[in-house]
Short mmCIF file of C-alpha atoms and ligand atoms in Angstrom, two decimals:
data_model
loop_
_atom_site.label_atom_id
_atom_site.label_comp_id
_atom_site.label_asym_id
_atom_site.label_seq_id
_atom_site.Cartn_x
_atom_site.Cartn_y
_atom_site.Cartn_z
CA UNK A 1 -14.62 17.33 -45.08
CA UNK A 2 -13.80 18.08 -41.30
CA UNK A 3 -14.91 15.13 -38.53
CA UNK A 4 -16.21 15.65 -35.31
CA UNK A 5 -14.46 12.80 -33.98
CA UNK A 6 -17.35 11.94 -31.90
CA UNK A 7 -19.40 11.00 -34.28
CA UNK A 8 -17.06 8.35 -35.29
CA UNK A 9 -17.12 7.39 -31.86
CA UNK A 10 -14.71 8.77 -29.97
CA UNK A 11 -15.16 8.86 -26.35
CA UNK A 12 -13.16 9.97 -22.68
CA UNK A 13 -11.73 6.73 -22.68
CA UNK A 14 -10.24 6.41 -26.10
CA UNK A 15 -9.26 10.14 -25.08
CA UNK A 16 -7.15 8.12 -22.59
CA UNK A 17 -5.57 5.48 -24.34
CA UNK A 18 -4.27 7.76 -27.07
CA UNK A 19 -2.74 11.04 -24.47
CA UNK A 20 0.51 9.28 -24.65
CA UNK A 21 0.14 9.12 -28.67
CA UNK A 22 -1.23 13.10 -28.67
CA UNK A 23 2.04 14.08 -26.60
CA UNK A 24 4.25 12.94 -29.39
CA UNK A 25 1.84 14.99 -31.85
CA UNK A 26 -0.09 12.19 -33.41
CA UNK A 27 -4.06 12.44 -34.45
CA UNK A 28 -6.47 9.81 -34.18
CA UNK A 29 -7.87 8.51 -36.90
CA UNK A 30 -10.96 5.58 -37.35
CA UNK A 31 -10.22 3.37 -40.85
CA UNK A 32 -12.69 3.53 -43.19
CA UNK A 33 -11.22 1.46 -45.73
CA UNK A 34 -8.47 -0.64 -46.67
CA UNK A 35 -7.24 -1.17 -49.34
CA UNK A 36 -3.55 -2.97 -51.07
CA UNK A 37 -2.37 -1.88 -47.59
CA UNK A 38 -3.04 1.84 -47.90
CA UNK A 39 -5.94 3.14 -45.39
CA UNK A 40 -8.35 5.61 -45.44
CA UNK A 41 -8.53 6.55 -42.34
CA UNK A 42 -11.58 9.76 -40.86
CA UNK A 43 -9.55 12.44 -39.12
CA UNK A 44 -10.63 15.47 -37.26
CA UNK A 45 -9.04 17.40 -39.86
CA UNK A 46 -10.90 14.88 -42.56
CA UNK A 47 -9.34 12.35 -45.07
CA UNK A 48 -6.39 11.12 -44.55
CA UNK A 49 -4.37 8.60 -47.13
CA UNK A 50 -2.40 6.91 -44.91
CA UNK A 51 0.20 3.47 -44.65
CA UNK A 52 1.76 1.56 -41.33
CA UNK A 53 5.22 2.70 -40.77
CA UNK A 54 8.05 -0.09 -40.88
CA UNK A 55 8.30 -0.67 -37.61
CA UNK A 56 4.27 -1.30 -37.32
CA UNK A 57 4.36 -3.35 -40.21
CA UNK A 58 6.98 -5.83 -38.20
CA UNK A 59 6.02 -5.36 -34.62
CA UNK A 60 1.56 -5.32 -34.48
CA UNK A 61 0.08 -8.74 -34.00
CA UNK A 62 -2.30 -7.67 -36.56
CA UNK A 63 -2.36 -4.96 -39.33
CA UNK A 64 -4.81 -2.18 -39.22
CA UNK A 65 -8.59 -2.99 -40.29
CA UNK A 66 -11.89 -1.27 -40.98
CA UNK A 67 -13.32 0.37 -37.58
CA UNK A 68 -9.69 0.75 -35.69
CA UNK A 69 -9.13 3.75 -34.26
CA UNK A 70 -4.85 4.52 -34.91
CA UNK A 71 -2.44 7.14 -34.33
CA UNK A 72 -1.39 8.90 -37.44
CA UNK A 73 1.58 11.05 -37.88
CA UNK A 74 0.31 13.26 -40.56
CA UNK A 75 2.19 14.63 -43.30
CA UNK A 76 2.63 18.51 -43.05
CA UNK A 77 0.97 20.31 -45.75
CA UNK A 78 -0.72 16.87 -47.09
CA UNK A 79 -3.80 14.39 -46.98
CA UNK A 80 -1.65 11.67 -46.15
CA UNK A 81 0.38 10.19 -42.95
CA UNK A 82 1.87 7.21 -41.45
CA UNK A 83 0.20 5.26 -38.81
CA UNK A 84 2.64 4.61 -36.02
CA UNK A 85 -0.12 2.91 -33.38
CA UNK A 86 -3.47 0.71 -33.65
CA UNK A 87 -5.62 1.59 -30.39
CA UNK A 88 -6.63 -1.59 -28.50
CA UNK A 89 -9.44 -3.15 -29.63
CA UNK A 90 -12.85 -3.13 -28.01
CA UNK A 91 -14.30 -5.83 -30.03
CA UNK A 92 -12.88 -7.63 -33.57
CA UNK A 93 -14.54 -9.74 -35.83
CA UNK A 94 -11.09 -12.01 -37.30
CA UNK A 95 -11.27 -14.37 -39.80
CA UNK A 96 -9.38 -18.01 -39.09
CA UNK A 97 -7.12 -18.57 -41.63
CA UNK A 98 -5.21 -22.19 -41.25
CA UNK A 99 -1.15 -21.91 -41.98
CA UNK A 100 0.70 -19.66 -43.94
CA UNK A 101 -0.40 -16.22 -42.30
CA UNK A 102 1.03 -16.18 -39.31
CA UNK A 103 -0.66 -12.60 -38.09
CA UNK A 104 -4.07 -12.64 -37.48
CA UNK A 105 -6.28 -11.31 -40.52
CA UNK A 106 -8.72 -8.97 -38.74
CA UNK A 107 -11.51 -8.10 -41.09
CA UNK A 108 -13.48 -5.31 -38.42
CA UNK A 109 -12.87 -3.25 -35.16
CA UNK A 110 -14.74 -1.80 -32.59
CA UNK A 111 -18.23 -2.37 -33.58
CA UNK A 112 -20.93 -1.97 -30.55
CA UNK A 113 -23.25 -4.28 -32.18
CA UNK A 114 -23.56 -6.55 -34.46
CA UNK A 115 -26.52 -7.60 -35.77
CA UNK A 116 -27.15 -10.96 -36.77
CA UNK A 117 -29.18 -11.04 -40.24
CA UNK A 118 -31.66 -14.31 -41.00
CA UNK A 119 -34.67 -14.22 -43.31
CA UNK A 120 -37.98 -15.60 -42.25
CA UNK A 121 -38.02 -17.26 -45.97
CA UNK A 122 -36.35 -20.85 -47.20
CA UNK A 123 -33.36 -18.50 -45.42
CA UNK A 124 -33.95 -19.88 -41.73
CA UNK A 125 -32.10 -21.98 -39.85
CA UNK A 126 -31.51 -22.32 -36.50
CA UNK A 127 -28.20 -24.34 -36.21
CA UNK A 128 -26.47 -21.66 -38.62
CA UNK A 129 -27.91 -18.64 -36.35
CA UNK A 130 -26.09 -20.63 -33.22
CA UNK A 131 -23.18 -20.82 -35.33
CA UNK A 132 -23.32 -16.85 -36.36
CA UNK A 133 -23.83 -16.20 -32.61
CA UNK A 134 -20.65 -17.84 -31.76
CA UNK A 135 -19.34 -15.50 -34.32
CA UNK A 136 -20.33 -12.88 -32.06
CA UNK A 137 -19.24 -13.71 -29.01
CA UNK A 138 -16.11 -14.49 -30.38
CA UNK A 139 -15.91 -10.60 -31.40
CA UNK A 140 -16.57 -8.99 -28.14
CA UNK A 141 -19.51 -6.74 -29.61
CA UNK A 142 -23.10 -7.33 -28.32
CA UNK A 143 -25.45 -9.44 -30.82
CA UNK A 144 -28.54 -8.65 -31.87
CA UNK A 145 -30.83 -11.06 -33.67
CA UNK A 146 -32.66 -9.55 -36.74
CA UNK A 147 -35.08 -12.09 -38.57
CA UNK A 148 -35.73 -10.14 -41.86
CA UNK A 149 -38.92 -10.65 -44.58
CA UNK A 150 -41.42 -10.70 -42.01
CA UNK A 151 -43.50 -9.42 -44.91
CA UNK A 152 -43.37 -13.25 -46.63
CA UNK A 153 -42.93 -15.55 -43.20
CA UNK A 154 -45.65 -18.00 -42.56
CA UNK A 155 -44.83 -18.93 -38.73
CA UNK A 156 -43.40 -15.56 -37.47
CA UNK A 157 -45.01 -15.92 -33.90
CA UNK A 158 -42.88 -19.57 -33.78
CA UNK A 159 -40.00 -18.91 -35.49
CA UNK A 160 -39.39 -15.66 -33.28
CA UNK A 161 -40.28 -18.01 -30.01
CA UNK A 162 -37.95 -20.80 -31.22
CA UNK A 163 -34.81 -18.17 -31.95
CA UNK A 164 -35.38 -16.26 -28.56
CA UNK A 165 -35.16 -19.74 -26.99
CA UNK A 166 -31.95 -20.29 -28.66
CA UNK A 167 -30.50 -17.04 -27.92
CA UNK A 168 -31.44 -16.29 -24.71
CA UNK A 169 -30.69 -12.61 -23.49
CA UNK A 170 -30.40 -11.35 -26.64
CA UNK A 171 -32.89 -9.04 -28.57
CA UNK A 172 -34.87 -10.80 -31.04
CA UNK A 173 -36.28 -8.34 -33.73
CA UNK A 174 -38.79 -9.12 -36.88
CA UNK A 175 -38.41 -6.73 -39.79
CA UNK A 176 -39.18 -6.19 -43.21
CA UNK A 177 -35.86 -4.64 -44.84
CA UNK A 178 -37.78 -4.66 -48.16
CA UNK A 179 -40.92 -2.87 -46.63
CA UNK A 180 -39.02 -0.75 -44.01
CA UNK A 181 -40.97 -1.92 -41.28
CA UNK A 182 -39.41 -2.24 -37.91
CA UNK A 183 -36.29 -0.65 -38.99
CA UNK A 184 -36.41 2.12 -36.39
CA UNK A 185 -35.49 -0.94 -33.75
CA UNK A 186 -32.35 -1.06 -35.72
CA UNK A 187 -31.58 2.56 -35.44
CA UNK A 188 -32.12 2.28 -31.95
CA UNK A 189 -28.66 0.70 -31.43
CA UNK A 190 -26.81 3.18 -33.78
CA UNK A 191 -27.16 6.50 -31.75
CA UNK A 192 -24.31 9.11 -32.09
CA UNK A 193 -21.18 7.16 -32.32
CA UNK A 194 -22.43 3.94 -31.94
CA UNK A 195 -20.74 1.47 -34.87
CA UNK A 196 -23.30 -1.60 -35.97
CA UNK A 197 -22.25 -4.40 -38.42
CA UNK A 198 -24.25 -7.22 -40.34
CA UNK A 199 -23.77 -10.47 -40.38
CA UNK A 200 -25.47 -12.96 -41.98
CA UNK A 201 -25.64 -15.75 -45.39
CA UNK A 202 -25.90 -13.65 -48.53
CA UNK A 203 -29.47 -13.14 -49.50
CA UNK A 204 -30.77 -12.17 -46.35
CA UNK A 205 -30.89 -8.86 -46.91
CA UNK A 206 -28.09 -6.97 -45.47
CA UNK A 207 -27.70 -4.44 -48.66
CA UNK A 208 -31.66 -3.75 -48.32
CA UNK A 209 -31.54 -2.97 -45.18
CA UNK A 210 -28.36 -0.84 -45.41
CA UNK A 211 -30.22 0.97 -48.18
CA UNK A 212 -33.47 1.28 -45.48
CA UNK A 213 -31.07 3.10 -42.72
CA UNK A 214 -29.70 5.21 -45.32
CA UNK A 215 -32.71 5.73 -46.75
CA UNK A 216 -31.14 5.96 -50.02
CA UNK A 217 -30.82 3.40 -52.61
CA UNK A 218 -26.90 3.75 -52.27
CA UNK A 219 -25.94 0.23 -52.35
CA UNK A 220 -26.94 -2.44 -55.10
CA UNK A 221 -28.68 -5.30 -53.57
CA UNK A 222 -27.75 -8.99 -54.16
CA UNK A 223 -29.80 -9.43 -57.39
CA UNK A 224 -27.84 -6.78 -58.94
CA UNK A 225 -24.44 -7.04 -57.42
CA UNK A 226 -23.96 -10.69 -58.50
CA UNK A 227 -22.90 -9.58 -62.42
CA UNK A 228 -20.33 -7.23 -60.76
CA UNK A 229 -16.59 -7.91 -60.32
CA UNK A 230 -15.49 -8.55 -56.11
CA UNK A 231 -13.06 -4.68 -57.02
CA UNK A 232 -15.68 -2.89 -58.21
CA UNK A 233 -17.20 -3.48 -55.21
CA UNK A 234 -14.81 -3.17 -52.94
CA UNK A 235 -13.97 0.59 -54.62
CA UNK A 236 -17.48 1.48 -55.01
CA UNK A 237 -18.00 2.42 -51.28
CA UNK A 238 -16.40 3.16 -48.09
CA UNK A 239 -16.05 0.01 -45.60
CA UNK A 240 -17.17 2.10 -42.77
CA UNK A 241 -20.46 4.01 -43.63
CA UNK A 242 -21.46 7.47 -41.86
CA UNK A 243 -25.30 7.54 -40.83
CA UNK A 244 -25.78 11.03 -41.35
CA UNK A 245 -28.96 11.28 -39.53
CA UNK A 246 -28.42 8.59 -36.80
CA UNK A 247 -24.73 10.21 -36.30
CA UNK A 248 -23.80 6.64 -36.03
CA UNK A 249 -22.01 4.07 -38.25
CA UNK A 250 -22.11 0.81 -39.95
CA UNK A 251 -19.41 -1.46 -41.25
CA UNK A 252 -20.05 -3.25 -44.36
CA UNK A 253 -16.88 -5.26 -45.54
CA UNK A 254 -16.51 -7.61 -48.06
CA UNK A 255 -14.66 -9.52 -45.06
CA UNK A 256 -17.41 -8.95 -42.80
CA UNK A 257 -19.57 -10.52 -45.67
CA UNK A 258 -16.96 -13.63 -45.89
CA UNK A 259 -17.48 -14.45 -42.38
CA UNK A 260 -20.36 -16.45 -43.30
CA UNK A 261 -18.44 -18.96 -45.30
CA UNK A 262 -17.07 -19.91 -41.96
CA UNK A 263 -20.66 -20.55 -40.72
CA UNK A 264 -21.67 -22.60 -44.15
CA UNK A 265 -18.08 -24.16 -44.04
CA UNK A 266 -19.69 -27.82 -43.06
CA UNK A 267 -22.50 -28.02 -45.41
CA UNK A 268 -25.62 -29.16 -44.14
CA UNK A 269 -23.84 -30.64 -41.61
CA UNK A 270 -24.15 -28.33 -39.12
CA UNK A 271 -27.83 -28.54 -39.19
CA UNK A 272 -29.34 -30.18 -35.86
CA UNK A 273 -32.91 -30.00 -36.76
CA UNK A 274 -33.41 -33.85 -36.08
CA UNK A 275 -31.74 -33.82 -32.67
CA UNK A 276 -33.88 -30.25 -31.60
CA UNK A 277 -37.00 -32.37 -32.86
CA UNK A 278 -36.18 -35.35 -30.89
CA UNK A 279 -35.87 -32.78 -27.79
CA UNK A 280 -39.20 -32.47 -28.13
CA UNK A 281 -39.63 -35.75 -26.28
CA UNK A 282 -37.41 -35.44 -23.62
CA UNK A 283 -38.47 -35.53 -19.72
CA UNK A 284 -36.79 -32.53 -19.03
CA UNK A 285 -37.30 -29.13 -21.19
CA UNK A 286 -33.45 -27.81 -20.58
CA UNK A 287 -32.13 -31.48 -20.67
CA UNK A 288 -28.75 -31.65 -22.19
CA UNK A 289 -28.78 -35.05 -23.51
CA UNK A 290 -26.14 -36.22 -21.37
CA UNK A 291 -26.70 -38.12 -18.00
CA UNK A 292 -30.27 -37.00 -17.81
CA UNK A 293 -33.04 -39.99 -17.44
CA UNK A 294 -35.57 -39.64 -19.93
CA UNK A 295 -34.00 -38.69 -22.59
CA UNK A 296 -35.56 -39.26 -26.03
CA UNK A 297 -32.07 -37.86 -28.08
CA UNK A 298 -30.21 -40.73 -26.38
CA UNK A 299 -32.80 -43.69 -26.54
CA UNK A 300 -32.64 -42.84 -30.09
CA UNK A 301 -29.60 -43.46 -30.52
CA UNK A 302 -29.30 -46.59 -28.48
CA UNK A 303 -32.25 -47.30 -30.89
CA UNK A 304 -30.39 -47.23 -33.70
CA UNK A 305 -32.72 -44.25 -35.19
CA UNK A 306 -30.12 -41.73 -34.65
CA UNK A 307 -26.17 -41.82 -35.29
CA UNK A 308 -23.98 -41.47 -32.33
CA UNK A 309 -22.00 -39.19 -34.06
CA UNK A 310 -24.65 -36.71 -34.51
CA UNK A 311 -25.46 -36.64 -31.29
CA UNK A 312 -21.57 -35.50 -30.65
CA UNK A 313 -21.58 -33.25 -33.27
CA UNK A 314 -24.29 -31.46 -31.39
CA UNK A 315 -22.53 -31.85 -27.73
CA UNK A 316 -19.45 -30.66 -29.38
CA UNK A 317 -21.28 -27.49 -30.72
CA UNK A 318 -22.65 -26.90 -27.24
CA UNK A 319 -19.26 -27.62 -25.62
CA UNK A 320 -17.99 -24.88 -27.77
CA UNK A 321 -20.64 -22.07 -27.11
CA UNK A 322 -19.92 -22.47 -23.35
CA UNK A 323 -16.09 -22.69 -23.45
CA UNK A 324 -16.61 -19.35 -25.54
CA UNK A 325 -18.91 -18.01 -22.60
CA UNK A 326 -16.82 -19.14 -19.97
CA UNK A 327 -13.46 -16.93 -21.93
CA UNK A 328 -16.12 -13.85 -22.25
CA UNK A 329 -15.94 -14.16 -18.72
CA UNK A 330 -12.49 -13.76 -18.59
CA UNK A 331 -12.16 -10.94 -20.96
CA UNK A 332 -14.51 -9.03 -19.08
CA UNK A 333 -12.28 -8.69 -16.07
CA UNK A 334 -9.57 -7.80 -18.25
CA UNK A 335 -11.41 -5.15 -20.03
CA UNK A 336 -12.83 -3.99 -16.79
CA UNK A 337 -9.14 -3.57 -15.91
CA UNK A 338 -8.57 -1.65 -18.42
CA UNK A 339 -10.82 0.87 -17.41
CA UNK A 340 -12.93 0.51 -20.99
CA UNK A 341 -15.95 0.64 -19.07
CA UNK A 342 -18.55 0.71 -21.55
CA UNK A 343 -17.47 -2.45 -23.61
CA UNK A 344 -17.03 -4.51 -19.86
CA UNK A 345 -20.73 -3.63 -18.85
CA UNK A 346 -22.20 -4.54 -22.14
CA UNK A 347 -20.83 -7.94 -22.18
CA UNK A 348 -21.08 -8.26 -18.23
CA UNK A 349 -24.80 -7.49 -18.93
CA UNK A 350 -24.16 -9.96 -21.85
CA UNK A 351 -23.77 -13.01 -19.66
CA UNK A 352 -25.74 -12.58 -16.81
CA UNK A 353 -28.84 -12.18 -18.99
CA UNK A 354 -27.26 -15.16 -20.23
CA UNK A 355 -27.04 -16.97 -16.97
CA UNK A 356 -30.54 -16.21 -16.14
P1 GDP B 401 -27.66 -9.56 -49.04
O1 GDP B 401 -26.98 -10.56 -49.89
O2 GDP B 401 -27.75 -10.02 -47.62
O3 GDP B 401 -27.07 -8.18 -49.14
O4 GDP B 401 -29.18 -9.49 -49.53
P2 GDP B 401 -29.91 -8.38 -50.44
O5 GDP B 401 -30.17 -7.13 -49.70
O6 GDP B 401 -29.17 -8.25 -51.72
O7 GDP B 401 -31.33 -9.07 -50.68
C1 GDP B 401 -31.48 -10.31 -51.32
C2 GDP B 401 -32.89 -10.43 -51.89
O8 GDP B 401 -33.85 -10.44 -50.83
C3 GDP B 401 -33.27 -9.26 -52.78
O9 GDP B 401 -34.01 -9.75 -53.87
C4 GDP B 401 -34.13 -8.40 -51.88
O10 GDP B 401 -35.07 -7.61 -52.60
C5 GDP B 401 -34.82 -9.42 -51.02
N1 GDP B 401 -35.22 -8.87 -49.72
C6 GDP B 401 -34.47 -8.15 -48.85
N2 GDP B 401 -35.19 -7.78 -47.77
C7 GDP B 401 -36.44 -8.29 -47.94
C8 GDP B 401 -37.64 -8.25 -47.15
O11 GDP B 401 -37.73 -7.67 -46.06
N3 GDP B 401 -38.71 -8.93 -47.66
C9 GDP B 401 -38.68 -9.58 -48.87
N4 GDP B 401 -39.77 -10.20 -49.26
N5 GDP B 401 -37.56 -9.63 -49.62
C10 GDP B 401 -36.45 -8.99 -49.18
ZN1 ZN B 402 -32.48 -35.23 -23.83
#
């Protein structure tokens, strides 16, 4: 099966970034899956079976992952071919793996937007959305928030008002994945050559709502999947899934899906639901719970009610989601140097809705 490379997202300025590859007669190629270090990768001319050359293999930073776009040397005749080149990355999702490895282990490229999958059930939580949208700024692709099961919440108007408050400048959705309600907002992000990915705890509902914008019941969900082994799955279906009517695409990794251990990683530690409650009572509504006069999270804890080291635990968090910002700022400029205009305006218009 032939690719309009389009569709997979190709654009002028990937056009760009590979001429010097196409001069030494090299195709481009987007991985669809990886596996034991051999790649699927969509070509123009369709499937190609392909492994890093030698010299790749010793000089990337990185090896190849689901959603790069790479420079193939294809072999005449055959459905196979080397890949000499991995195109810069727009955006990467990377998992942070202490010791041994020494390259980074990069689990999915180049997505435009990831959406950020909670359920409106015993599923919500706050302090682990922050922690997922950290997750995605990290990456470089734009976040979206989806809060799924609208169809069983009992506070949807609050719940919605609490998460836009926490993630401000970025779209808030309610859907029912199970009901297929609201799914068309989803679909509005995943136009022709636009790549999406889901993040999220397991049980959300990322497999029913895959299923929804397929609109196909090609993927088992959750209830089913837990008898199977992690291979079968990982066989079962490509990593980077063509939305035939959308034209767009979604990446659905098992890494993608591991992500969220980093998230859960503390336990119920990284819940702050006592210090946002204590908020409540503060004199200012965007008070930090620093210097401020008034506070109520700090005469707690001079009260003995609440342990200083919570209260750092939450400055520490906050610390970290502005450092993050303040890099995304950096990168930016850098990308906007590169001429990879799209990605720069996204996350410039990232930030300053941000900022305001
Ligand atoms: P995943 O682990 O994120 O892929 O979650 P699944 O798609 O496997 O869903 C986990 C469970 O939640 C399944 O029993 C689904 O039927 C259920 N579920 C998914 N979406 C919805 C929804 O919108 N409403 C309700 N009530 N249940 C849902
Ligand atoms: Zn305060």
């Amino acid at each position: 099966m032939a690719f309009d490379l389009k569709d997979l997202g190709w654009d002028d300025d990937w056009s760009k970034v590979f001429a010097p590859f196409a001069a030494d007669q090299l195709v481009p190629g987007r991985v669809a899956i990886e596996f034991n270090y051999i790649y699927r990768v969509f070509a123009q001319s369709g499937e190609l079976q392909t492994q890093h050359s030698g010299r790749l293999r010793h000089e990337a930073e990185s090896l190849s992952a689901v959603g790069d776009w790479v420079a193939v040397k294809p072999t005449p005749g055959e459905a196979t071919g080397t890949i000499e080149a991995i195109l810069p990355r727009r955006s990467k999702f990377s998992r942070k793996v202490a010791g041994e490895l020494t390259k980074e282990q990069i689990v999915a490229a180049n997505i435009d937007t990831v959406f950020i999958v909670m359920g409106l059930d015993g599923d919500y939580n706050p302090r682990r959305l922050e922690r997922y949208l950290i997750l995605a700024y990290e990456s470089g692709a734009r976040p979206v928030v989806i809060l799924n099961k609208s169809d069983v919440a009992d506070h949807l108007a609050e719940d919605m008002d609490e998460i836009q408050g926490l993630a401000v400048g970025i779209p808030v959705h309610a859907i029912s994945a199970k009901e297929k309600a609201g799914i068309d907002v989803i679909t509005g992000y995943l136009g022709p050559g636009k790549t999406g990915a889901l993040l999220g705890s397991s049980g959300v509902g990322k497999s029913t709502l895959v299923n929804a914008l397929l609109g196909e019941e090609k993927f088992k969900t959750n209830d089913v999947r837990a008898h199977d082994s992690r291979g079968r799955h990982t066989t079962r279906h490509r990593n980077l899934i063509l939305l035939p009517e959308l034209r767009g695409l979604l990446v659905d990794t098992p890494g993608m899906r591991e992500l969220q251990l980093w998230s859960q990683g503390e336990g119920g530690r990284d819940s702050f639901e006592d210090i946002l409650e204590l908020a409540q009572g503060c004199h200012f509504t965007d008070c930090r719970h620093r210097d401020e006069p008034r506070c109520a999270v700090k005469q707690a804890v001079e009260e003995g009610t609440l342990a200083a080291d919570r209260l750092e635990g939450f400055l520490k968090l906050q610390d970290e989601l502005k450092s993050l910002e303040a890099r995304k700022d950096v990168r930016a400029q850098i990308d906007a140097k590169r001429k990879i205009k799209s990605v720069s305006q996204s996350l410039k218009r990232l930030y300053k809705d941000r900022e305001s």
